[in-house]
Short mmCIF file of C-alpha atoms and ligand atoms in Angstrom, two decimals:
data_model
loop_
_atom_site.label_atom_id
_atom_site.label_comp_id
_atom_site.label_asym_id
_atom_site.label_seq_id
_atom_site.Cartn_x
_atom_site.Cartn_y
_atom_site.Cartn_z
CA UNK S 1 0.00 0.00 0.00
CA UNK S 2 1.48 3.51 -0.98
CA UNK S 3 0.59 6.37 2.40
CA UNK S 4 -0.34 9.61 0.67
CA UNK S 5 1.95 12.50 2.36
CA UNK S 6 0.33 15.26 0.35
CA UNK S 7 -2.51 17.42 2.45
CA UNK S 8 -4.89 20.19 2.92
CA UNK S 9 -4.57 23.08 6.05
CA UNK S 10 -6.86 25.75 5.64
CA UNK S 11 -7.37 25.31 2.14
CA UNK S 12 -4.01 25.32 0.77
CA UNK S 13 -3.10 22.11 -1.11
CA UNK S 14 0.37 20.99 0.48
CA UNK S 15 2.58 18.02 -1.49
CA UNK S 16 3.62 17.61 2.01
CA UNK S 17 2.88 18.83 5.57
CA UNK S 18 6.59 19.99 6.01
CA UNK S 19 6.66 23.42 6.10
CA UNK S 20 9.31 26.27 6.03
CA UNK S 21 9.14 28.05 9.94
CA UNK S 22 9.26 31.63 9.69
CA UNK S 23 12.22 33.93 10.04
CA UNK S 24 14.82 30.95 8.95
CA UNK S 25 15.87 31.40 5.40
CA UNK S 26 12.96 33.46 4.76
CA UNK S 27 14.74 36.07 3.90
CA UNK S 28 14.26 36.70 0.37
CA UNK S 29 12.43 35.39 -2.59
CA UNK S 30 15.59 33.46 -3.90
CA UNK S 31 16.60 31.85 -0.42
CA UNK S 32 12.16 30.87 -0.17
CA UNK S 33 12.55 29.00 -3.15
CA UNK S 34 15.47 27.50 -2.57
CA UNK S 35 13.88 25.80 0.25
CA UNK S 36 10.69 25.35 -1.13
CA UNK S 37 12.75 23.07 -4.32
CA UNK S 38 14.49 20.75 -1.52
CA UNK S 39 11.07 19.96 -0.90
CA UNK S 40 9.08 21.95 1.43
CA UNK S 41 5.51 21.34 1.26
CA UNK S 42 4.57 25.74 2.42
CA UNK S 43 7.24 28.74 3.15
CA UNK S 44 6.90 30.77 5.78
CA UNK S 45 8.24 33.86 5.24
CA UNK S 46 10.67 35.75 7.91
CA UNK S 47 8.23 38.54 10.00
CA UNK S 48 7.59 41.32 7.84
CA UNK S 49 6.55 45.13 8.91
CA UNK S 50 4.72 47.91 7.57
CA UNK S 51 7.90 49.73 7.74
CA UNK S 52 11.62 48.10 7.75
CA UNK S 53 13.81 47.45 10.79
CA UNK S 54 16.85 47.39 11.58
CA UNK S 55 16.77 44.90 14.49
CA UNK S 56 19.01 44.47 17.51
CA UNK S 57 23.06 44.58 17.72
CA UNK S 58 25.36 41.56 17.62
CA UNK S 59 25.65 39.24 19.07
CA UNK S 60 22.18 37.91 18.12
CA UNK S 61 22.32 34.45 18.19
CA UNK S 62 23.99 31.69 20.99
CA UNK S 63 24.87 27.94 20.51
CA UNK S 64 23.18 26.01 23.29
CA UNK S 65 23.78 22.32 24.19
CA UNK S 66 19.81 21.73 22.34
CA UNK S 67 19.34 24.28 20.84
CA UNK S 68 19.89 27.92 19.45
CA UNK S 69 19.16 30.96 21.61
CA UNK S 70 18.39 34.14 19.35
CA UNK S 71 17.31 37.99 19.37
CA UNK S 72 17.78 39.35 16.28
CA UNK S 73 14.96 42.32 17.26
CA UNK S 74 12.88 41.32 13.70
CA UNK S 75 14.84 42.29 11.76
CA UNK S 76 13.19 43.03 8.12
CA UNK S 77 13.27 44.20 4.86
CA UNK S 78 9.33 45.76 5.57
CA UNK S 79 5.85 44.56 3.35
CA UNK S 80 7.29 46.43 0.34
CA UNK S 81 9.11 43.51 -0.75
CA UNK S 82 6.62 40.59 -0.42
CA UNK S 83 5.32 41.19 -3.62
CA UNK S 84 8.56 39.95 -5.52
CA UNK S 85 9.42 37.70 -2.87
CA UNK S 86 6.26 35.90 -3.27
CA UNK S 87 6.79 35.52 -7.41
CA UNK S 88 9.87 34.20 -7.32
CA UNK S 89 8.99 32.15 -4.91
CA UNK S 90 5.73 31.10 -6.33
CA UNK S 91 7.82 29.71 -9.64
CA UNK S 92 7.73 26.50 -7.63
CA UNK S 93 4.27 26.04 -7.18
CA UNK S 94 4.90 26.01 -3.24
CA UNK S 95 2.49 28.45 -1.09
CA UNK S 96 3.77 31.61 0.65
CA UNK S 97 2.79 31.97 3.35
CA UNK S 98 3.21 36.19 5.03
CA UNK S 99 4.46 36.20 8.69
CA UNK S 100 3.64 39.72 9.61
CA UNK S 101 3.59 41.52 12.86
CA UNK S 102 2.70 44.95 14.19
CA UNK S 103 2.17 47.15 17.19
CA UNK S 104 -1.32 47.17 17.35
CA UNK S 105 -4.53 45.76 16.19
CA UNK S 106 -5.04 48.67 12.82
CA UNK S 107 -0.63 47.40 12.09
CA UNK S 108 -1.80 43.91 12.11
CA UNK S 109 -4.86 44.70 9.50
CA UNK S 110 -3.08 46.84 7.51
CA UNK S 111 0.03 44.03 7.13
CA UNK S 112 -2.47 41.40 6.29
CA UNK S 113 -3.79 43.30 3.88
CA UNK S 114 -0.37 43.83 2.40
CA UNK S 115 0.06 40.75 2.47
CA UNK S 116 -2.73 39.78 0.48
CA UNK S 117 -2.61 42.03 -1.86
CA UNK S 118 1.17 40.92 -2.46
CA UNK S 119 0.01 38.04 -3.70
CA UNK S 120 0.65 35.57 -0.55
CA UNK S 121 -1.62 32.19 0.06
CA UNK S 122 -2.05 32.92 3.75
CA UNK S 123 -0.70 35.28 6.75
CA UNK S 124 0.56 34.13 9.77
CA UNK S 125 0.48 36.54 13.10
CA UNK S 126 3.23 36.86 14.92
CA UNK S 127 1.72 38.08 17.84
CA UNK S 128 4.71 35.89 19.62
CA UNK S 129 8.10 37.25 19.45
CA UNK S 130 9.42 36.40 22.50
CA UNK S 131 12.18 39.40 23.43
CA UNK S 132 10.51 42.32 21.36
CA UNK S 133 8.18 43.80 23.68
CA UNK S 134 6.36 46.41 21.61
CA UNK S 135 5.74 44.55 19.15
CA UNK S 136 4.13 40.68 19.27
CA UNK S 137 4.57 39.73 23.14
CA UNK S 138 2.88 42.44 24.65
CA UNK S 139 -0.41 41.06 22.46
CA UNK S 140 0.49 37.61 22.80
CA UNK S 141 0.62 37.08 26.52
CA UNK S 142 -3.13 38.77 26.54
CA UNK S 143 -5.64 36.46 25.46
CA UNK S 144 -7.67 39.10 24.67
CA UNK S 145 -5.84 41.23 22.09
CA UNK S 146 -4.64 38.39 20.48
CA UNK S 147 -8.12 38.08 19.86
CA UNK S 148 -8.94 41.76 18.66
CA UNK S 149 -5.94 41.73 16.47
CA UNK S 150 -7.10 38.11 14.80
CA UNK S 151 -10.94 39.51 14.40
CA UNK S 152 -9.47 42.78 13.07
CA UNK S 153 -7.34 41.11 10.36
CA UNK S 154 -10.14 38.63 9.50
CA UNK S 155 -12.44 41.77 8.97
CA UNK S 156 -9.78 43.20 6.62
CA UNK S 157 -8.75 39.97 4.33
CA UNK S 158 -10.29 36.97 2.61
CA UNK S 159 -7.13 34.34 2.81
CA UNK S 160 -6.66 32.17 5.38
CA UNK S 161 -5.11 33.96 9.05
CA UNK S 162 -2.78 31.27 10.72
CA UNK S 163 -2.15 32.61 14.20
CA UNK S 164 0.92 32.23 15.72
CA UNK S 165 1.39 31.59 19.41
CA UNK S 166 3.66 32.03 22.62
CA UNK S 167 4.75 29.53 25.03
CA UNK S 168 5.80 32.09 27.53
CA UNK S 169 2.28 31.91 28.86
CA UNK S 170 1.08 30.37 32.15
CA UNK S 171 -2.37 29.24 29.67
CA UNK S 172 -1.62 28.93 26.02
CA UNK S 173 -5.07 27.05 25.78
CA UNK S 174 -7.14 29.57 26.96
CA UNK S 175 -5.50 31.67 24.63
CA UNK S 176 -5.61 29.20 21.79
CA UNK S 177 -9.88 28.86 22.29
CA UNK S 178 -10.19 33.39 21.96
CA UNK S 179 -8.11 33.11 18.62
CA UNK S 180 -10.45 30.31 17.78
CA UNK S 181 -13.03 32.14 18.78
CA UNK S 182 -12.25 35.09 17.11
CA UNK S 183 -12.31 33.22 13.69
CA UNK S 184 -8.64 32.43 13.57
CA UNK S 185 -8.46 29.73 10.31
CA UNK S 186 -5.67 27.91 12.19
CA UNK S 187 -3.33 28.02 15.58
CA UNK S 188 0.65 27.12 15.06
CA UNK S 189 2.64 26.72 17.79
CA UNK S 190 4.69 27.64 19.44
CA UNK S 191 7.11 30.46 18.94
CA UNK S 192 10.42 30.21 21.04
CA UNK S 193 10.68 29.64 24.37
CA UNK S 194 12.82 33.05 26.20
CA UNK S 195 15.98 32.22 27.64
CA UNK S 196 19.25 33.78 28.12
CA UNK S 197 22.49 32.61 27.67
CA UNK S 198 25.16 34.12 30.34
CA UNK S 199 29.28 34.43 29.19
CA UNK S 200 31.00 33.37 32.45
CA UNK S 201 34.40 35.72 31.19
CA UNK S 202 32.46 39.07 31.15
CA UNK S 203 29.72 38.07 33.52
CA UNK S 204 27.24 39.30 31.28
CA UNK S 205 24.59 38.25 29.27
CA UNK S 206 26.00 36.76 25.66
CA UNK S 207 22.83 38.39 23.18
CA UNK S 208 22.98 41.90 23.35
CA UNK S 209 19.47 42.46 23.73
CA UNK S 210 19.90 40.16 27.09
CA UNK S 211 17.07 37.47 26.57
CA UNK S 212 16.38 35.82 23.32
CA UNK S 213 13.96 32.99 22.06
CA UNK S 214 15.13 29.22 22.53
CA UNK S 215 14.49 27.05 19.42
CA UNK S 216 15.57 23.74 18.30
CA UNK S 217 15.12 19.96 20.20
CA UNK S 218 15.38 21.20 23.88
CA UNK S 219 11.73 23.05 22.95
CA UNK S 220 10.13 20.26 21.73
CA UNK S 221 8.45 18.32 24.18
CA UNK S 222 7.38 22.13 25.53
CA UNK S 223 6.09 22.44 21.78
CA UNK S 224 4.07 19.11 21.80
CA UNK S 225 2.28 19.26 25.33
CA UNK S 226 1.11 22.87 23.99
CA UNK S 227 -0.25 21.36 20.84
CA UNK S 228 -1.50 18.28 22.48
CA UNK S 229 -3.39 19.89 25.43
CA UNK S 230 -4.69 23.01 22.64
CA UNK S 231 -6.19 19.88 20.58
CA UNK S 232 -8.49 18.69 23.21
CA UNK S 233 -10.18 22.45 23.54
CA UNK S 234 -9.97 23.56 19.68
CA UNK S 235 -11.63 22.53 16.74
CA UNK S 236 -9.39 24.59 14.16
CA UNK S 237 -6.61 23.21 12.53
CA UNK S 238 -3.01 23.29 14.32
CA UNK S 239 0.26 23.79 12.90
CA UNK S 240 3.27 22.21 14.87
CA UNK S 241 6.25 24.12 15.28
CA UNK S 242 9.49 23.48 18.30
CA UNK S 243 12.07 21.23 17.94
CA UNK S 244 11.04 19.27 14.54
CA UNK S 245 14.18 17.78 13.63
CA UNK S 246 13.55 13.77 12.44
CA UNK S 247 10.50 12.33 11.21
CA UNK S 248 9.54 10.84 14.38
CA UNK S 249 9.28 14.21 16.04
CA UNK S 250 7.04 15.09 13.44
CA UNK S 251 5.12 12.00 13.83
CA UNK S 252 4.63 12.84 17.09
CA UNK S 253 3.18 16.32 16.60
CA UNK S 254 0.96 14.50 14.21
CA UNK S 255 -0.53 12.34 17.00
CA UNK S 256 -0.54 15.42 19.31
CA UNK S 257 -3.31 16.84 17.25
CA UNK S 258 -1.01 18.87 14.32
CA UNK S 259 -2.27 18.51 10.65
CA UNK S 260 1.03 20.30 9.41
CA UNK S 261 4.84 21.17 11.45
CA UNK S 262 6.92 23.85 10.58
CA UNK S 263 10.89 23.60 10.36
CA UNK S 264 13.14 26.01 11.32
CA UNK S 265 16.03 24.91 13.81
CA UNK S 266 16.43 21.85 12.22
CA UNK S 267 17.93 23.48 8.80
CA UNK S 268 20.85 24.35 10.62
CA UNK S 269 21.87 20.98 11.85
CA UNK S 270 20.82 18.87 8.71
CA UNK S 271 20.85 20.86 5.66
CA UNK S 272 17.86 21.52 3.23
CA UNK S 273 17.69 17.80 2.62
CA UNK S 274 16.07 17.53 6.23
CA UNK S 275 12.76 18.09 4.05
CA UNK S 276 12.98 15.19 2.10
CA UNK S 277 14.65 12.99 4.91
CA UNK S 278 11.02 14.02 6.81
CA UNK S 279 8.73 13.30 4.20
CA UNK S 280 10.49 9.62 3.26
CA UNK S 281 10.39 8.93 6.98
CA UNK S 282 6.78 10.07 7.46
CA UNK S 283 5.69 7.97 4.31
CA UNK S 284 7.50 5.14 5.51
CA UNK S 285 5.68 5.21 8.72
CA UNK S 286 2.54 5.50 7.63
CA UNK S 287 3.01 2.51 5.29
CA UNK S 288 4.67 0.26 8.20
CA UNK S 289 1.47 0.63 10.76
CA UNK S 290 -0.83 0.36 7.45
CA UNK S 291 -2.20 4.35 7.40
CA UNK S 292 -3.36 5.80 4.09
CA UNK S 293 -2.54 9.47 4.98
CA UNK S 294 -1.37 12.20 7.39
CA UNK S 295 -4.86 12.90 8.65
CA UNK S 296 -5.35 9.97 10.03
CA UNK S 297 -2.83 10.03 12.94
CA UNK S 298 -4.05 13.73 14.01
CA UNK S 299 -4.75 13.86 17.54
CA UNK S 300 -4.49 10.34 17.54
CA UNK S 301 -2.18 10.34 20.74
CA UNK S 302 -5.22 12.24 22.57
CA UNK S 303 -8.06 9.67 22.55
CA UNK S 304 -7.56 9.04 26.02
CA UNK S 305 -7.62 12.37 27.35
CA UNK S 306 -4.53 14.36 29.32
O1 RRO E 1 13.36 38.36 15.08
C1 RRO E 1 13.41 37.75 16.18
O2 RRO E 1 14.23 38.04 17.06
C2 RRO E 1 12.48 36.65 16.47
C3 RRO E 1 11.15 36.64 16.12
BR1 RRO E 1 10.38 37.95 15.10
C4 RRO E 1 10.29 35.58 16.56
O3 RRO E 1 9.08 35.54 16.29
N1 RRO E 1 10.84 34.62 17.30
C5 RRO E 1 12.15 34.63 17.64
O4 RRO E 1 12.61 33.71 18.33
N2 RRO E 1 12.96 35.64 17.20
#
């Protein structure tokens, strides 16, 4: 029997559920399709603005034993570019998706709208960068304008609004059910996890911005309880993103209640070829315990309850 790896996540037809994570590699409309030809089934594009930024000083990204510690302060090109990032992208028949982010509800319409009218398949929020407090965490750690912000943008556009979410919340679900609520198409999660990294020579912190975002596999089972224990409360679809680095990890985010995972981290430690080393893996699976397709092992893990 051949398992079909190919999907659907608020209406975008995916070849695979492997998707580029924002702000890795996203960074232009050469380095999107690059990534997007080694066999990403979406791209996520880095965080884009309404106006560009400059983002914070070196150093902006530690080493860790699990994982990579960053604050690079969104740094961006701004929403002026997505329009030729997106075509050259788009030559490989691979959705774009927009990350965008703003400093209040009316920045987060406006940027969706940009978005849209640049041509992207679907925005994702960022209302979830962890060390840039104007901008994202302040509305990310309040369940309730994370809501505005997602009703606001879904007033303003007609593509699908992926919402993207913080772990550095004592209740992610409660947060997750307003953004469903507020007619968010889908949830991913999660965004880094804040950390800081301290150099024992200069007793100081190493990022110059002092705290940064943890990615990679320490995150992940942090990443999976989120998506698992979100899945039980929400009926909208759930992107998995934290620490995907083999196809078992993103086997297990299946199971956890994820239709799709992003991939971000894991680029750094495996290549570009870690897309098609997940999709061979996930299709071999599926074949060896006798599934057709990806859908049928979402949320499996959960039948039981937490
Ligand atoms: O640019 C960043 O420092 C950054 C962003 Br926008 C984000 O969403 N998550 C992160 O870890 N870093």
């Amino acid at each position: 029997m051949s398992a079909k790896v190919a999907t659907e996540i608020v209406g975008l037809q995916l070849r695979n559920p492997f998707i580029l994570a924002a702000g890795i590699l996203g960074i232009s409309g050469q380095t999107l399709r690059r990534v997007a030809e080694a066999g990403a089934g979406a791209v996520v594009t880095k965080s884009l603005g309404l106006e560009p930024r400059i983002g914070f000083p070196n150093p902006t990204i530690v080493e860790t034993p699990c994982g990579l510690l960053n604050a690079m302060g969104l740094p961006n090109p701004g929403l002026g570019v997505l329009r030729e990032e997106v075509e050259e992208a788009r030559k490989t028949n691979v959705p774009v998706i927009a990350s965008v982010y703003g400093c209040c509800e009316s920045d987060y319409a406006e940027a969706a709208s940009l978005a849209e009218k640049a041509g992207a398949d679907a925005v994702e929020l960022n209302v979830s960068c962890p060390h840039v407090k104007e901008v994202g965490k302040q509305i990310g750690q309040d369940p309730d304008a994370v809501a505005s912000v997602t009703a606001s943008v879904k007033g303003r556009v007609k593509f699908p609004v992926i919402v993207k979410l913080t772990p550095n919340v004592t209740d992610i679900v409660g947060i997750a059910k307003k953004t469903a609520e507020a007619g968010a198409d889908a949830i991913a999660a999660i965004n880094t996890v804040s950390g800081i990294s301290i150099d024992i020579d200069v007793q100081r912190p190493i990022l110059a911005a002092g705290a940064g975002g943890l990615s990679g596999p320490a995150i992940k089972p942090i990443a999976l309880r989120c998506i698992y224990e979100i899945h039980s409360e929400v009926d909208i679809p759930l992107v998995g993103c934290g620490g995907i680095t083999t196809w078992s990890d993103a086997v297990e985010f299946f199971l956890a209640g994820a239709s799709a995972v992003q991939v971000g981290t894991a680029i750094m430690y495996r290549g570009l070829e870690v897309f098609s080393e997940l999709e061979k893996g996930v299709k071999e699976y599926l074949e060896s315990k006798r599934f057709e397709s990806i859908s049928q092992l979402v949320g499996l893990a959960c039948r039981n309850g937490s």
